[in-house]
PDB file of C-alpha atoms and ligand atoms in Angstrom:
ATOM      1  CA  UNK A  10       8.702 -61.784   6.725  1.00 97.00           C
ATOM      2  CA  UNK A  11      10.594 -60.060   4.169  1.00 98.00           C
ATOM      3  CA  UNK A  12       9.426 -57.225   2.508  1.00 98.00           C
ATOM      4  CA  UNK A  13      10.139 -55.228  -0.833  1.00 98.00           C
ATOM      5  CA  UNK A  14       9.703 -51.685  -1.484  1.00 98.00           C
ATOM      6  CA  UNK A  15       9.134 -50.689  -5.038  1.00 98.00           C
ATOM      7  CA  UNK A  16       8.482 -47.720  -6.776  1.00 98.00           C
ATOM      8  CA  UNK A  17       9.727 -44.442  -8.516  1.00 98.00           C
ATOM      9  CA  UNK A  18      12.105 -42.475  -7.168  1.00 97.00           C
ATOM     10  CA  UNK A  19      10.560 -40.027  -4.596  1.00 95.00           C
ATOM     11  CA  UNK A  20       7.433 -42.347  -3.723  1.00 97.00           C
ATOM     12  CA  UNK A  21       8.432 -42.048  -0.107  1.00 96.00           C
ATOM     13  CA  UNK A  22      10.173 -45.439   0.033  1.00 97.00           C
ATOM     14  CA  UNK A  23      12.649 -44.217   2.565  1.00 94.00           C
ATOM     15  CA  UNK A  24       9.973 -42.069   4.401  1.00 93.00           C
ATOM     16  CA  UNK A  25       7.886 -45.258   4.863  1.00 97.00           C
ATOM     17  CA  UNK A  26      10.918 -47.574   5.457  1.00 97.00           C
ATOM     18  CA  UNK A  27      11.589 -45.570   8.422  1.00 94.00           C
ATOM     19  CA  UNK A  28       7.967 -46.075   9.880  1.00 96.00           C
ATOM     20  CA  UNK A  29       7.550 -49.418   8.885  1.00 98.00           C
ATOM     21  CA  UNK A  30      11.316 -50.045  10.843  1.00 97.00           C
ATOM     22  CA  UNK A  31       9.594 -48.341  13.873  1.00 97.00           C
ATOM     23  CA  UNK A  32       6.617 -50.089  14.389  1.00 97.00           C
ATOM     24  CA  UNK A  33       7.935 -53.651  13.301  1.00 97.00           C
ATOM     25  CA  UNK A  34      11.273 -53.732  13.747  1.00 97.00           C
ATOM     26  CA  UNK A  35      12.493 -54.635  10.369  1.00 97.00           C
ATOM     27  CA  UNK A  36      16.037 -54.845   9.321  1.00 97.00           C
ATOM     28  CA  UNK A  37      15.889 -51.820   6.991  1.00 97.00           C
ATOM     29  CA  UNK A  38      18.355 -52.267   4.029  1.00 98.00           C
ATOM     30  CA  UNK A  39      18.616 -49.095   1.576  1.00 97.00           C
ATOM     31  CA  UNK A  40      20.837 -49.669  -1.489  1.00 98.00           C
ATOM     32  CA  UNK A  41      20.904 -46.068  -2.224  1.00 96.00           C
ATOM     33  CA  UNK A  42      21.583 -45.145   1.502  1.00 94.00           C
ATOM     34  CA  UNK A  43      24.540 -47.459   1.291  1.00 96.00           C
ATOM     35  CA  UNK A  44      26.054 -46.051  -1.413  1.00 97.00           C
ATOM     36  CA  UNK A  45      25.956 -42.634  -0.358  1.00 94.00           C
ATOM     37  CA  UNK A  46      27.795 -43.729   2.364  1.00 93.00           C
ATOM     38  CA  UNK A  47      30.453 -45.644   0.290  1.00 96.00           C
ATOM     39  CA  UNK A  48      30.932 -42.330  -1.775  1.00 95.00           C
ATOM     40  CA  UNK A  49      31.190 -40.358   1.427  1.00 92.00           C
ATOM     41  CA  UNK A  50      34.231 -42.610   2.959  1.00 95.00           C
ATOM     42  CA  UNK A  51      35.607 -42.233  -0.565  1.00 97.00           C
ATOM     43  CA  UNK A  52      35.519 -46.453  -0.621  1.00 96.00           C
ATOM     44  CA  UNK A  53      36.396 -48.282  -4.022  1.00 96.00           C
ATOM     45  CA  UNK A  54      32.799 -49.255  -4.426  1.00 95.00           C
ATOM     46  CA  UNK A  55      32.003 -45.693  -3.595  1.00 96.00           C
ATOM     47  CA  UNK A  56      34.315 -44.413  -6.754  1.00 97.00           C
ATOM     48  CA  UNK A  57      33.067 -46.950  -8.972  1.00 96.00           C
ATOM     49  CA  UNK A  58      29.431 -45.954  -7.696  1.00 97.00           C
ATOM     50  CA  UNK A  59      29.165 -42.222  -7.859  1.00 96.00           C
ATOM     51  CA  UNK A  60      29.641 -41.719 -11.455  1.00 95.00           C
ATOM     52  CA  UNK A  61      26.770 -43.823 -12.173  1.00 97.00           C
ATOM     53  CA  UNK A  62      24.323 -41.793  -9.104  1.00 96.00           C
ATOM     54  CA  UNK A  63      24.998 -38.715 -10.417  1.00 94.00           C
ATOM     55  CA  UNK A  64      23.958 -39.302 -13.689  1.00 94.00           C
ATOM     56  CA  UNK A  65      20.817 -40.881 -12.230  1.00 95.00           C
ATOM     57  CA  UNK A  66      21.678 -44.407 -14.230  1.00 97.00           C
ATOM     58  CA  UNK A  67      21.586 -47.947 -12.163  1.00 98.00           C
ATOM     59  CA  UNK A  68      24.976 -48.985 -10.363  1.00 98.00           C
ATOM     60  CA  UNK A  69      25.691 -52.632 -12.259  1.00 98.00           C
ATOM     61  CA  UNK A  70      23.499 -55.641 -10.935  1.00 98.00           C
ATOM     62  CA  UNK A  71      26.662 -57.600  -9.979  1.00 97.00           C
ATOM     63  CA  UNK A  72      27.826 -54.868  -7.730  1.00 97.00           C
ATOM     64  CA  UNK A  73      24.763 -54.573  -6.026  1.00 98.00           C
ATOM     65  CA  UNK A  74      23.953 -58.169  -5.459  1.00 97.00           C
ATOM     66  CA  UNK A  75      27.264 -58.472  -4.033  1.00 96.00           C
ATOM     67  CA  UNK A  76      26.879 -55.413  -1.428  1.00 96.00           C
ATOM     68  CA  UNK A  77      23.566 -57.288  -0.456  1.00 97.00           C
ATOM     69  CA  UNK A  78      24.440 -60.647  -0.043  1.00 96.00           C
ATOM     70  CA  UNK A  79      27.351 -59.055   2.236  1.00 95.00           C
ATOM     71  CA  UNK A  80      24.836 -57.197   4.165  1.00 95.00           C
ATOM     72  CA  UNK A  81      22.374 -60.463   4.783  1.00 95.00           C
ATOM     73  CA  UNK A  82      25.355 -62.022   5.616  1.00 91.00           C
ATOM     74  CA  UNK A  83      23.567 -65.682   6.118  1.00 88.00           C
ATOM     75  CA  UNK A  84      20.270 -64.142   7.648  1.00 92.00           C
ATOM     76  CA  UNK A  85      17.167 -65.101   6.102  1.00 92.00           C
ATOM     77  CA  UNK A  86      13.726 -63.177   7.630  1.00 96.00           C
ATOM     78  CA  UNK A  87      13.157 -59.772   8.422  1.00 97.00           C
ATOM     79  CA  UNK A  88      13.849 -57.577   5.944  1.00 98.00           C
ATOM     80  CA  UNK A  89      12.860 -54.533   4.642  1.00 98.00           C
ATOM     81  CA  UNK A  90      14.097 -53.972   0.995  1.00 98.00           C
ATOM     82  CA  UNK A  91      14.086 -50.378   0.083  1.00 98.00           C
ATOM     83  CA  UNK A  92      15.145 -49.595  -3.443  1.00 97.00           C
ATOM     84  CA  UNK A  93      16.206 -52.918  -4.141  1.00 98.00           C
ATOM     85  CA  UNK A  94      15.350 -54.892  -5.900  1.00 98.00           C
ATOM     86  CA  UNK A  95      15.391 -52.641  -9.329  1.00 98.00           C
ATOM     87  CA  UNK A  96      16.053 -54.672 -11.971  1.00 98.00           C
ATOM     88  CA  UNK A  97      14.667 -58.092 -13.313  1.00 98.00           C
ATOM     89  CA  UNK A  98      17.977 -59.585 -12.596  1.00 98.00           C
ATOM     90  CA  UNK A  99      18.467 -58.454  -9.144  1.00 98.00           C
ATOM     91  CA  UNK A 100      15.158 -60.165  -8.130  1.00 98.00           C
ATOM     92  CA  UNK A 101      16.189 -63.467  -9.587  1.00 98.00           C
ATOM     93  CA  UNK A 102      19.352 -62.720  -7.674  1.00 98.00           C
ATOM     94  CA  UNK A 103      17.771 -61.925  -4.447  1.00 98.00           C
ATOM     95  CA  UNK A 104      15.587 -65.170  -4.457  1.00 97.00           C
ATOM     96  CA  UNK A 105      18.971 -67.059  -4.700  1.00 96.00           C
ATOM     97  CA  UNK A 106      20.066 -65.456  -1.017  1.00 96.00           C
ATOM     98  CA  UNK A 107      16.304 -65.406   0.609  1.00 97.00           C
ATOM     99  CA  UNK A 108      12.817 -65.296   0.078  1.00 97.00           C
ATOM    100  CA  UNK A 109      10.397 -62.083  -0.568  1.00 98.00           C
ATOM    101  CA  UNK A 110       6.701 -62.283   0.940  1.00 98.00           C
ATOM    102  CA  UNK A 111       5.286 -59.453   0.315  1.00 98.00           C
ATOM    103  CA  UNK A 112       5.988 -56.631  -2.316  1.00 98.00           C
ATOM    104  CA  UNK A 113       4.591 -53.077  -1.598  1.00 98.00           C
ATOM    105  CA  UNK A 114       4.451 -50.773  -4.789  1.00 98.00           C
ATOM    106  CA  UNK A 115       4.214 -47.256  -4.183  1.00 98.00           C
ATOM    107  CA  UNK A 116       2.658 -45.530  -7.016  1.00 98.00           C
ATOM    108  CA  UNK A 117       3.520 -42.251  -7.963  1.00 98.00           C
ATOM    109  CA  UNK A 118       3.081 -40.017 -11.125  1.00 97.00           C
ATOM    110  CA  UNK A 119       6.004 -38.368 -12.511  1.00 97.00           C
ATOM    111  CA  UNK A 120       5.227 -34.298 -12.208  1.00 96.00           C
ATOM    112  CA  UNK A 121       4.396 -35.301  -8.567  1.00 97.00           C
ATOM    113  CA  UNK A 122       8.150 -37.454  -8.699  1.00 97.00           C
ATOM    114  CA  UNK A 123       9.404 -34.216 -10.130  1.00 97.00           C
ATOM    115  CA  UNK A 124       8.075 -31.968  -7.490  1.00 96.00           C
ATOM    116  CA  UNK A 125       8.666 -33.797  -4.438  1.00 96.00           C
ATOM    117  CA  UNK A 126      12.425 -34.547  -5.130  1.00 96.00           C
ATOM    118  CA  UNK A 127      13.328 -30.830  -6.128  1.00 96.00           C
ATOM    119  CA  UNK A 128      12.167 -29.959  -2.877  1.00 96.00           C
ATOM    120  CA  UNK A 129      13.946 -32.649  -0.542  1.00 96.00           C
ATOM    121  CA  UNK A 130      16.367 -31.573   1.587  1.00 96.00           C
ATOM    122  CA  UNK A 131      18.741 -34.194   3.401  1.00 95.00           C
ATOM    123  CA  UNK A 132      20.677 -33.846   6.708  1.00 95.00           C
ATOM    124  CA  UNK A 133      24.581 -34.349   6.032  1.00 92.00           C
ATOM    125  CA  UNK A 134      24.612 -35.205   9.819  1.00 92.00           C
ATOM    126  CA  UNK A 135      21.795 -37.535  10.740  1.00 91.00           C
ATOM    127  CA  UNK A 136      20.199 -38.474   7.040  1.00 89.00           C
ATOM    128  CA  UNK A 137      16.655 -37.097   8.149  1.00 90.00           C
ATOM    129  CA  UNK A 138      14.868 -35.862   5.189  1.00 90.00           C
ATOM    130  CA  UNK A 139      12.830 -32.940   4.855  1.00 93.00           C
ATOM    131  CA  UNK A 140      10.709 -31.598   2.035  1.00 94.00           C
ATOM    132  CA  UNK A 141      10.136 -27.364   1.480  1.00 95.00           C
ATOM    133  CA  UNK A 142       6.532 -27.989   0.641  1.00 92.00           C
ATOM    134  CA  UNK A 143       5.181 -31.173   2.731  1.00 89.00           C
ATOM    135  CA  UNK A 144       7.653 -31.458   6.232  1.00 91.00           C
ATOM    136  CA  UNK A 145       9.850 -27.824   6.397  1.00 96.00           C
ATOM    137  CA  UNK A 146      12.185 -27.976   9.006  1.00 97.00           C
ATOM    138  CA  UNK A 147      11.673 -25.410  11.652  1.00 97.00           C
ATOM    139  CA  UNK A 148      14.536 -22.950  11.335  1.00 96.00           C
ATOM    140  CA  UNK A 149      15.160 -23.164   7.029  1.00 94.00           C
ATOM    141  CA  UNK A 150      18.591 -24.797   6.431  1.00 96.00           C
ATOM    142  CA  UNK A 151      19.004 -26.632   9.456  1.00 97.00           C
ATOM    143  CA  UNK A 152      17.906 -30.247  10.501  1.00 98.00           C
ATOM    144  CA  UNK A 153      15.187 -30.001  13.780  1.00 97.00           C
ATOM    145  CA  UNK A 154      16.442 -33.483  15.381  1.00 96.00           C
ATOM    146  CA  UNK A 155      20.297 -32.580  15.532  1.00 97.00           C
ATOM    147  CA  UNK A 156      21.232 -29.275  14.379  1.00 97.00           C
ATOM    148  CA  UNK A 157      23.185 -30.960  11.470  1.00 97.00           C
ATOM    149  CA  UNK A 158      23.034 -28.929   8.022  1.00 97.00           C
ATOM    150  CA  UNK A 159      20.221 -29.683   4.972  1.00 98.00           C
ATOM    151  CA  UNK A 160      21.862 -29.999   1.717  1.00 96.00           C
ATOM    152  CA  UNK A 161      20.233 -31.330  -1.708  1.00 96.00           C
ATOM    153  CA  UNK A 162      21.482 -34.503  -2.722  1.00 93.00           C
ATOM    154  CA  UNK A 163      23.254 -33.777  -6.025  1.00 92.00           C
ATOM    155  CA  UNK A 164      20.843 -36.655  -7.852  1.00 94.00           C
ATOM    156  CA  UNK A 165      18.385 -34.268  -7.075  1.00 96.00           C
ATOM    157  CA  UNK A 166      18.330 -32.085 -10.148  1.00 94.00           C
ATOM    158  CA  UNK A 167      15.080 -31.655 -12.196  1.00 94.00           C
ATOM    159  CA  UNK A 168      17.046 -32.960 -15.403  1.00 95.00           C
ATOM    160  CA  UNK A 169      18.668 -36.002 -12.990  1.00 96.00           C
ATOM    161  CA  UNK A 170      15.954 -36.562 -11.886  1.00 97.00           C
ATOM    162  CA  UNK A 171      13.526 -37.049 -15.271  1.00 97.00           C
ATOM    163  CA  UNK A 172      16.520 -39.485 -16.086  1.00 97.00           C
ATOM    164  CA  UNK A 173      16.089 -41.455 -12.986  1.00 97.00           C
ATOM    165  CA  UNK A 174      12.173 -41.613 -13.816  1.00 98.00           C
ATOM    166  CA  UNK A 175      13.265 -42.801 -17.413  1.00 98.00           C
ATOM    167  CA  UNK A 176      15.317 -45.164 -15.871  1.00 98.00           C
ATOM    168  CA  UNK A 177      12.848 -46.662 -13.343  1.00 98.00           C
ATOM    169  CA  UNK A 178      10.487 -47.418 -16.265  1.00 98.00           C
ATOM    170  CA  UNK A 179      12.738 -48.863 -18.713  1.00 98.00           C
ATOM    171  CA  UNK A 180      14.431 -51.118 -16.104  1.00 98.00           C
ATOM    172  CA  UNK A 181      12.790 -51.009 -12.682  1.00 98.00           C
ATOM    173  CA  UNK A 182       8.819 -51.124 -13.537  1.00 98.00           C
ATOM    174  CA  UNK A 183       8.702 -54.443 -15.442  1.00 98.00           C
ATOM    175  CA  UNK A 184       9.047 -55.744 -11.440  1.00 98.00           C
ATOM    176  CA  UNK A 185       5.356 -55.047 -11.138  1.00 98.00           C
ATOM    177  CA  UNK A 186       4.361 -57.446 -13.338  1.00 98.00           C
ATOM    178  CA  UNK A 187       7.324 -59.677 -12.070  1.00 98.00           C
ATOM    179  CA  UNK A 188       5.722 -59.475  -8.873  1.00 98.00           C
ATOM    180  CA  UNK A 189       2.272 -59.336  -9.881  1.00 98.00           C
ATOM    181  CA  UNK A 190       2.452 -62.759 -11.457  1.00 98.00           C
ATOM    182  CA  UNK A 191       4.103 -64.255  -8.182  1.00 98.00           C
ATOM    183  CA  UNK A 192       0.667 -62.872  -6.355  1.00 98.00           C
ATOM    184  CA  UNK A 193       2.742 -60.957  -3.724  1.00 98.00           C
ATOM    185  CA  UNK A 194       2.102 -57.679  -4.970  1.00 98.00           C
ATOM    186  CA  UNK A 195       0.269 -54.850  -3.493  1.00 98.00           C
ATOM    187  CA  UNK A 196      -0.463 -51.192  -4.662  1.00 98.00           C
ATOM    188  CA  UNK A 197      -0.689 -48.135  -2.551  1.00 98.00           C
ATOM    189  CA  UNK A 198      -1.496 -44.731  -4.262  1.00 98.00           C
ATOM    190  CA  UNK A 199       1.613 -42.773  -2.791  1.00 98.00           C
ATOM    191  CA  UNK A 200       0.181 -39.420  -3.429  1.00 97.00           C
ATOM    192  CA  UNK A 201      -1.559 -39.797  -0.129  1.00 97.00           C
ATOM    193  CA  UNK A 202       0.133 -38.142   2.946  1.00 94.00           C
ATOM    194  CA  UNK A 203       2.963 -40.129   4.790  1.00 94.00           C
ATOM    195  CA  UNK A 204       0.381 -41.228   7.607  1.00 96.00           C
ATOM    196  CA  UNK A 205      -2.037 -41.940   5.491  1.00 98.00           C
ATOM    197  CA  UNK A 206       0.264 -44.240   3.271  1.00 98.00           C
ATOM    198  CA  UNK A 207       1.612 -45.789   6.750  1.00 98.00           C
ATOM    199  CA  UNK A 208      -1.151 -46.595   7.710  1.00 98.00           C
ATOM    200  CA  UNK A 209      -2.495 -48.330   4.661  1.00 98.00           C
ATOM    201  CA  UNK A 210       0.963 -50.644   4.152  1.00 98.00           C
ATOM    202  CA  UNK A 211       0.190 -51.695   8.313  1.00 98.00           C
ATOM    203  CA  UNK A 212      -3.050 -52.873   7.722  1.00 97.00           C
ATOM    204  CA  UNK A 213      -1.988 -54.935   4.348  1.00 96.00           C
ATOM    205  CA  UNK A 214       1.367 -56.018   7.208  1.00 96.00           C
ATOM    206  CA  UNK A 215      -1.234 -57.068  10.211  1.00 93.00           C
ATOM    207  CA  UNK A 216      -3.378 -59.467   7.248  1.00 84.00           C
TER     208      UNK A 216
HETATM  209  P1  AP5 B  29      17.914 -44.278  -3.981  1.00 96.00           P
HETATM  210  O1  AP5 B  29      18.509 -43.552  -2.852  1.00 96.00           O
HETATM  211  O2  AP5 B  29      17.312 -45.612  -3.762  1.00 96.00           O
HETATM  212  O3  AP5 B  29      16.925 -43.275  -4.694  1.00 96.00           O
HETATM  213  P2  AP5 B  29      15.442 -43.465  -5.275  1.00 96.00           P
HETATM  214  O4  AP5 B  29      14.880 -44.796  -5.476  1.00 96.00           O
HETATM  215  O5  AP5 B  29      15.573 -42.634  -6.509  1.00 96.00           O
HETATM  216  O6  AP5 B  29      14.594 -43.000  -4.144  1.00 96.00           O
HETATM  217  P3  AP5 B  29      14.675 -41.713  -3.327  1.00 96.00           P
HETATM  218  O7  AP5 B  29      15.580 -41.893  -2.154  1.00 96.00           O
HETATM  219  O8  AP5 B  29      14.991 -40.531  -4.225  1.00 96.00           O
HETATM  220  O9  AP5 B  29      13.169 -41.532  -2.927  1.00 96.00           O
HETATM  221  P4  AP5 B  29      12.237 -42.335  -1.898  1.00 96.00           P
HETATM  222  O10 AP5 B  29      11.257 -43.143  -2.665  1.00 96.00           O
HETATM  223  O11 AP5 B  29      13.055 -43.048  -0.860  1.00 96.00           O
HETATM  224  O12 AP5 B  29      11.469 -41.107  -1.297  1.00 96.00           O
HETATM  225  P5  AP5 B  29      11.713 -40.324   0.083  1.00 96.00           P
HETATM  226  O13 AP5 B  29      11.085 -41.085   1.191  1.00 96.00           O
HETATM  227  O14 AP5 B  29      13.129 -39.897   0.220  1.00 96.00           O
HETATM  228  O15 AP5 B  29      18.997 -44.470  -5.147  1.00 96.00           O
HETATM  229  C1  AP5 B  29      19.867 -43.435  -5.548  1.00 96.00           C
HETATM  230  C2  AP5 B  29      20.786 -43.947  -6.645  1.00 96.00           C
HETATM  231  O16 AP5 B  29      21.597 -45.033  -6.144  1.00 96.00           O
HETATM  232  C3  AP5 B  29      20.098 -44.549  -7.881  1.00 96.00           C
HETATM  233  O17 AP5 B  29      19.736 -43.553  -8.820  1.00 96.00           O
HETATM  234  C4  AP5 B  29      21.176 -45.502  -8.403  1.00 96.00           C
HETATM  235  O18 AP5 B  29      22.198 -44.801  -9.079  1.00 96.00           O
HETATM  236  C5  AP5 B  29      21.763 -46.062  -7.125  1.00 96.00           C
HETATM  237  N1  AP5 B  29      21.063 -47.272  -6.653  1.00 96.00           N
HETATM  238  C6  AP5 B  29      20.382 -47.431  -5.487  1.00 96.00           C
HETATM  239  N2  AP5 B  29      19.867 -48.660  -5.391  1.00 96.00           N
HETATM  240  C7  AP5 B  29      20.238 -49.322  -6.520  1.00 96.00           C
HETATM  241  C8  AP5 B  29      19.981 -50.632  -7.010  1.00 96.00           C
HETATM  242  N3  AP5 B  29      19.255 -51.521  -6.304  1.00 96.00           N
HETATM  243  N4  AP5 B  29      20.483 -50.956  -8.222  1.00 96.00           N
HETATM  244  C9  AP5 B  29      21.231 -50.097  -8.938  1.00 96.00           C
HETATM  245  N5  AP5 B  29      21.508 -48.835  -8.539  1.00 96.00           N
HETATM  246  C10 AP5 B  29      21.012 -48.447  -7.327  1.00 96.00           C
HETATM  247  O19 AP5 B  29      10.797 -39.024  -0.198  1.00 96.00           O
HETATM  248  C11 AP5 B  29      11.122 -38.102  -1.193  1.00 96.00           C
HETATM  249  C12 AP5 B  29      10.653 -36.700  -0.748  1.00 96.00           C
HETATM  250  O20 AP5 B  29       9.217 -36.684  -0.666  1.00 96.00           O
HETATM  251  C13 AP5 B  29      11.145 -36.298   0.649  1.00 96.00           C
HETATM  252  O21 AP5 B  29      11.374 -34.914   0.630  1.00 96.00           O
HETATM  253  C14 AP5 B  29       9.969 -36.657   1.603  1.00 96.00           C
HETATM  254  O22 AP5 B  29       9.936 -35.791   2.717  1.00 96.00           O
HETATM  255  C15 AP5 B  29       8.773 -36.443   0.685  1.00 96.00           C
HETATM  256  N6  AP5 B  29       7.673 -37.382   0.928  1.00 96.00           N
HETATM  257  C16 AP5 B  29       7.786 -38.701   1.222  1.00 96.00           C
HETATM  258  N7  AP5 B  29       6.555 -39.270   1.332  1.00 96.00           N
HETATM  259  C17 AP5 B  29       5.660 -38.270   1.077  1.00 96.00           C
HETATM  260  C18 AP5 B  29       4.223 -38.242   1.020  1.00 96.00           C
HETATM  261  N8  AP5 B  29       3.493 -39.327   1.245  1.00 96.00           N
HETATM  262  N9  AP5 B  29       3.636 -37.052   0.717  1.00 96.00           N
HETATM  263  C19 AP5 B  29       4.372 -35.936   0.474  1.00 96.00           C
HETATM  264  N10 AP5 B  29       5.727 -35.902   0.524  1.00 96.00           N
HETATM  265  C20 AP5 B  29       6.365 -37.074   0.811  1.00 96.00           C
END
């Protein structure tokens, strides 16, 4: 099976991701986590990327199809979509390298969008992600699983962030009904805690 992820930013897509991974041993694909890593090695893609990331605006269709397809590399089942697809046209692009079953759509208002992200804090060693008022680390400033440092991801600024919001709903929510209409579509009210929304998206993965 290959499953989608959709939903504002800071609906816990990569939260989930990791959980879903866990217990069924998808092949977890994160656009965003990609190119944060192609901006960290200073790649081409990574230069052409950043610009776009900080200002909280989509990185072109084209480039991100490509990046994909590389990734897939042939493979068709198993994976776990997170953050991609986000625009009408990378869909119809994705369907061209392998099928989507099942489409989960985390639902999220934006003051909650807004609150979350300003308090996410990211490991610059291991990626784990931490949030000041839901999951603290232990000691403030420093990552419990390896010691590594917390930093904010510059993307998440209250005034970046309201543009990525605007963003998802001028070019990433019209998926829903893209999805809707294919009958592979399921809501889950992401306001719930992270357990809670687990275990809702493995009951709607176990039928
Ligand atoms: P990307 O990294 O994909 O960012 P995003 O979609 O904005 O999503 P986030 O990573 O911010 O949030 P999330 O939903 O994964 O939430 P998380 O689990 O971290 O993209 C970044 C940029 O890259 C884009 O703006 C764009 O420029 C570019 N890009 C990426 N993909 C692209 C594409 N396909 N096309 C074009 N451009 C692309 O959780 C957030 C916080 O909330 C954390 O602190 C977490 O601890 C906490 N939390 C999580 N779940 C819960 C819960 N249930 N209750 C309480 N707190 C929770």
């Amino acid at each position: 099976m290959n499953l989608v992820l959709l939903g504002p930013p800071g609906a816990g897509k990569g939260t989930l991701a990791a959980r879903l991974v866990e217990a069924f041993g998808f092949v977890h694909l994160s656009t965003g986590d990609i190119l944060r890593e192609e901006v960290k090695k200073g790649s081409e893609l990574g230069k052409l990327a950043k610009g776009y990331m900080e200002r909280g605006e989509l990185v072109p269709d084209e480039v991100i199809l490509g990046m994909v397809r590389e990734r897939v590399d042939g493979e068709t089942d198993g994976f776990l979509f997170d953050g991609f697809p986000r625009t009408i046209a990378q869909a119809e692009g994705l369907e061209e390298i392998l099928p989507v079953h099942l489409v989960i759509y985390l639902e999220l208002p934006e003051e909650e969008v807004v609150r979350r992200l300003s308090a996410r804090r990211v490991c610059k060693n291991c990626g784990a992600n931490y949030n000041l008022i839901t999951q603290p680390p232990k000691a403030p400033g420093v990552c419990d699983r390896c010691g590594g440092e917390l930093y904010q991801r510059p993307d998440d600024r209250e005034d970046v962030i309201r543009n990525r919001f605007r963003v998802y709903l001028e070019q990433s929510a019209p998926l829903i009904d893209y999805y809707e209409g294919k009958g592979i579509l399921r809501r889950v009210d992401a306001s719930l805690s992270p357990d809670e929304v687990f275990h809702r998206v493995a009951e709607v993965l176990r039928g």
